[in-house]
GROMACS .gro file of C-alpha atoms in nm:
model
   90
    1MET     CA    1  -2.453  -0.365   0.858
    2PRO     CA    2  -2.216  -0.563   0.632
    3HIS     CA    3  -1.900  -0.392   0.541
    4VAL     CA    4  -1.860  -0.322   0.153
    5LEU     CA    5  -1.508  -0.263  -0.040
    6LEU     CA    6  -1.535  -0.045  -0.327
    7ILE     CA    7  -1.235  -0.073  -0.540
    8ASP     CA    8  -1.248   0.220  -0.825
    9ASP     CA    9  -0.973   0.463  -0.966
   10VAL     CA   10  -1.226   0.760  -1.044
   11GLU     CA   11  -1.209   0.934  -0.707
   12ASN     CA   12  -1.511   1.114  -0.712
   13GLU     CA   13  -1.745   0.846  -0.811
   14LYS     CA   14  -1.583   0.640  -0.545
   15GLU     CA   15  -1.634   0.875  -0.297
   16VAL     CA   16  -2.006   0.977  -0.403
   17LEU     CA   17  -2.090   0.570  -0.409
   18GLY     CA   18  -1.887   0.544  -0.076
   19GLU     CA   19  -2.079   0.821   0.097
   20ALA     CA   20  -2.412   0.670  -0.012
   21LEU     CA   21  -2.348   0.348   0.126
   22LYS     CA   22  -2.230   0.499   0.473
   23ARG     CA   23  -2.537   0.726   0.483
   24ARG     CA   24  -2.733   0.374   0.467
   25GLY     CA   25  -2.548   0.244   0.725
   26TYR     CA   26  -2.269   0.008   0.535
   27GLY     CA   27  -1.917   0.001   0.666
   28VAL     CA   28  -1.687   0.116   0.348
   29LEU     CA   29  -1.374   0.027   0.263
   30LEU     CA   30  -1.235   0.219  -0.025
   31SER     CA   31  -0.938   0.158  -0.282
   32SER     CA   32  -0.816   0.329  -0.568
   33ASP     CA   33  -0.610   0.036  -0.708
   34GLY     CA   34  -0.659  -0.358  -0.759
   35ALA     CA   35  -0.331  -0.427  -0.518
   36ASN     CA   36  -0.439  -0.227  -0.242
   37GLY     CA   37  -0.801  -0.374  -0.268
   38VAL     CA   38  -0.675  -0.714  -0.258
   39LEU     CA   39  -0.509  -0.639   0.044
   40LEU     CA   40  -0.832  -0.500   0.206
   41TYR     CA   41  -1.001  -0.797   0.122
   42ARG     CA   42  -0.759  -1.048   0.303
   43SER     CA   43  -0.713  -0.816   0.606
   44GLN     CA   44  -1.073  -0.693   0.638
   45ALA     CA   45  -1.279  -0.982   0.491
   46PRO     CA   46  -1.590  -0.779   0.389
   47GLU     CA   47  -1.928  -0.924   0.286
   48VAL     CA   48  -1.946  -0.758  -0.043
   49VAL     CA   49  -1.676  -0.606  -0.307
   50LEU     CA   50  -1.784  -0.357  -0.580
   51VAL     CA   51  -1.519  -0.315  -0.835
   52SER     CA   52  -1.503  -0.114  -1.138
   53VAL     CA   53  -1.388  -0.339  -1.454
   54HIS     CA   54  -1.232  -0.010  -1.582
   55VAL     CA   55  -0.962   0.042  -1.322
   56ARG     CA   56  -0.642   0.096  -1.485
   57GLN     CA   57  -0.384  -0.045  -1.265
   58ASN     CA   58  -0.449  -0.436  -1.236
   59ARG     CA   59  -0.765  -0.400  -1.454
   60GLY     CA   60  -1.102  -0.503  -1.305
   61TRP     CA   61  -1.177  -0.828  -1.444
   62ASP     CA   62  -0.778  -0.910  -1.318
   63ILE     CA   63  -0.913  -0.805  -0.982
   64LEU     CA   64  -1.215  -1.012  -0.975
   65LYS     CA   65  -1.002  -1.325  -1.058
   66ARG     CA   66  -0.767  -1.262  -0.769
   67LEU     CA   67  -1.045  -1.227  -0.506
   68LYS     CA   68  -1.233  -1.547  -0.658
   69GLU     CA   69  -0.901  -1.723  -0.611
   70GLN     CA   70  -0.874  -1.595  -0.261
   71ASN     CA   71  -1.239  -1.670  -0.160
   72PRO     CA   72  -1.511  -1.857  -0.439
   73GLU     CA   73  -1.785  -1.764  -0.256
   74VAL     CA   74  -1.712  -1.392  -0.228
   75LYS     CA   75  -1.998  -1.177  -0.360
   76MET     CA   76  -1.938  -0.917  -0.611
   77ILE     CA   77  -2.098  -0.639  -0.751
   78VAL     CA   78  -1.899  -0.542  -1.094
   79LEU     CA   79  -1.959  -0.148  -1.192
   80GLY     CA   80  -1.896  -0.007  -1.525
   81ASN     CA   81  -1.916   0.304  -1.694
   82ILE     CA   82  -2.131   0.367  -2.011
   83SER     CA   83  -2.106   0.714  -1.987
   84SER     CA   84  -1.785   0.713  -2.144
   85LYS     CA   85  -1.781   0.859  -2.502
   86SER     CA   86  -1.610   0.526  -2.628
   87ARG     CA   87  -1.859   0.318  -2.451
   88SER     CA   88  -2.184   0.488  -2.469
   89VAL     CA   89  -2.496   0.344  -2.547
   90ARG     CA   90  -2.657   0.478  -2.902
   0.00000   0.00000   0.00000
């Protein structure tokens, strides 16, 4: 199974998603910030990166840009949080 790098600074959401992926047989790398996530990407070369656009340190979009600079072919899934009051769908 492929390895997945999950970058999210909301610990409980990261842990729940990480565990769900592990139960399905994926190798999972977890990072709480962009700097560490980029280092993990360089050293571990996961096949897929899941990144929250709401990561406070090294904002999510900046992380995506840095990963694309390293590998234009990187497969990424962008995670958003539509449950927050400021971004809720009405």
